[in-house]
Short mmCIF file of C-alpha atoms in Angstrom, two decimals:
data_model
loop_
_atom_site.label_atom_id
_atom_site.label_comp_id
_atom_site.label_asym_id
_atom_site.label_seq_id
_atom_site.Cartn_x
_atom_site.Cartn_y
_atom_site.Cartn_z
CA MET G 26 92.04 113.12 87.06
CA SER G 27 92.05 114.36 90.63
CA LYS G 28 95.40 114.78 92.49
CA LEU G 29 94.16 112.63 95.21
CA LYS G 30 93.49 109.41 92.23
CA GLN G 31 96.82 109.92 90.19
CA ILE G 32 98.55 109.68 93.83
CA SER G 33 96.25 107.04 94.40
CA LEU G 34 97.08 105.05 91.01
CA PHE G 35 100.86 106.13 91.23
CA LEU G 36 100.23 103.29 94.96
CA LEU G 37 98.71 101.06 93.46
CA ILE G 38 100.74 100.84 90.48
CA ALA G 39 103.88 100.45 92.38
CA LEU G 40 102.22 98.03 95.11
CA TYR G 41 102.35 95.78 92.64
CA LEU G 42 105.12 96.36 90.75
CA VAL G 43 107.18 96.00 94.23
CA GLY G 44 105.14 93.06 95.34
CA GLY G 45 105.23 91.05 91.76
CA ALA G 46 109.22 91.19 92.10
CA ASN G 47 109.63 90.43 95.59
CA HIS G 48 107.52 86.66 94.11
CA PHE G 49 111.24 86.05 92.49
CA ALA G 50 113.68 88.14 94.68
CA ASN G 51 112.28 86.52 97.86
CA PRO G 52 110.62 83.70 96.74
CA ASP G 53 110.87 81.47 100.04
CA GLY G 54 108.33 84.15 101.73
CA TYR G 55 105.78 83.40 99.78
CA LEU G 56 106.64 80.07 99.07
CA LYS G 57 105.46 78.84 103.60
CA LEU G 58 102.16 80.53 102.44
CA ILE G 59 101.06 78.44 100.12
CA PRO G 60 98.92 75.64 101.00
CA PRO G 61 100.15 72.66 100.71
CA TYR G 62 97.13 71.23 99.07
CA LEU G 63 98.44 73.72 95.49
CA PRO G 64 99.83 72.16 93.41
CA PHE G 65 103.14 73.55 91.72
CA PRO G 66 104.18 75.77 94.59
CA LYS G 67 107.20 77.42 92.81
CA LEU G 68 105.59 78.06 90.31
CA LEU G 69 102.26 79.05 91.57
CA ASN G 70 104.77 81.89 93.30
CA LEU G 71 105.94 82.64 90.00
CA LEU G 72 103.46 83.01 88.13
CA ALA G 73 101.88 85.05 91.11
CA GLY G 74 105.09 87.30 90.97
CA PHE G 75 104.42 88.07 86.88
CA PHE G 76 100.77 88.65 87.22
CA GLU G 77 101.36 91.32 89.28
CA LEU G 78 104.74 92.82 87.47
CA LEU G 79 101.90 92.38 85.04
CA PHE G 80 99.10 93.75 86.46
CA GLY G 81 100.92 97.04 87.87
CA LEU G 82 102.73 97.80 84.07
CA MET G 83 99.44 97.65 82.82
CA LEU G 84 97.69 99.74 84.96
CA ILE G 85 99.85 102.38 84.40
CA PHE G 86 98.60 102.98 80.66
CA LYS G 87 94.63 104.06 80.47
CA THR G 88 93.68 101.87 77.53
CA THR G 89 94.90 98.23 79.51
CA ARG G 90 94.03 99.92 82.79
CA LYS G 91 90.38 98.57 83.24
CA TYR G 92 91.12 94.79 81.85
CA ALA G 93 94.57 95.16 84.77
CA VAL G 94 91.87 95.84 87.47
CA TYR G 95 89.60 93.10 86.11
CA GLY G 96 92.75 90.99 86.10
CA ILE G 97 93.62 92.05 90.38
CA ILE G 98 90.77 91.38 91.12
CA LEU G 99 90.60 87.97 89.72
CA MET G 100 93.97 87.44 91.33
CA LEU G 101 93.24 89.10 94.65
CA VAL G 102 89.71 86.21 95.51
CA ALA G 103 92.29 84.07 93.91
CA PHE G 104 95.21 84.69 96.83
CA ILE G 105 91.99 83.77 99.59
CA PRO G 106 93.45 80.51 100.25
CA ALA G 107 96.08 81.54 100.84
CA HIS G 108 95.25 83.97 103.49
CA ILE G 109 93.09 81.13 104.68
CA TYR G 110 95.97 79.47 105.03
CA MET G 111 98.24 81.74 107.30
CA ILE G 112 95.36 82.06 109.80
CA GLN G 113 95.57 78.69 110.30
CA ILE G 114 99.28 78.27 110.65
CA ALA G 115 100.14 81.62 112.86
CA PRO G 116 102.53 82.16 115.16
CA PHE G 117 105.29 82.31 112.32
CA MET G 118 107.50 84.29 111.79
CA LEU G 119 107.47 85.93 108.01
CA GLY G 120 111.36 87.09 107.49
CA LYS G 121 111.41 89.25 110.41
CA TRP G 122 108.16 90.31 111.70
CA LEU G 123 106.20 88.26 112.79
CA VAL G 124 102.52 87.15 111.49
CA THR G 125 100.61 86.34 114.81
CA LYS G 126 96.87 84.80 114.14
CA THR G 127 95.36 88.85 114.73
CA VAL G 128 97.28 89.78 111.97
CA ALA G 129 96.15 86.60 109.41
CA TRP G 130 92.82 87.78 110.97
CA ILE G 131 93.52 91.32 109.30
CA ARG G 132 95.24 90.51 105.96
CA LEU G 133 92.80 88.56 104.99
CA PRO G 134 89.19 91.54 105.35
CA LEU G 135 92.46 93.81 103.70
CA GLN G 136 91.91 91.88 100.17
CA ALA G 137 88.46 93.66 100.31
CA VAL G 138 90.14 97.11 100.56
CA LEU G 139 92.33 96.11 98.08
CA ILE G 140 89.81 95.03 95.51
CA ALA G 141 88.20 99.14 96.02
CA TRP G 142 91.73 100.00 95.54
CA ALA G 143 91.66 99.03 92.50
CA PHE G 144 87.94 98.86 91.43
CA TRP G 145 88.11 103.24 92.20
CA HIS G 146 90.23 102.93 89.14
CA ARG G 147 88.13 101.01 86.49
CA GLU G 148 87.01 104.30 84.72
CA ASN G 149 89.75 106.95 84.23
#
């Protein structure tokens, strides 16, 4: 594996481990992003955090990496309603950050970048 791909994989693992843990440490920020038409927002937040942690750990090992990649892709697709909802409710404060409509719009196609990033690691 090239040095660039090793660094990329390390950053991807860190992203999902930190992001997953943050669902448990700071649930309020995530709960406000769950569209009101989805049931059991607290459970959905916990599940999102659990799967981000799980997939982050699975990325570490070659034998489970491909499964983690496809899990991440499915999870990111499942998060699209939350990103659309962010556009609808913007502007709003997320902790100390102001999420404007522009920022919310940028985050939506960013999902495709994250999907491509994960997909790049499916074969190593």
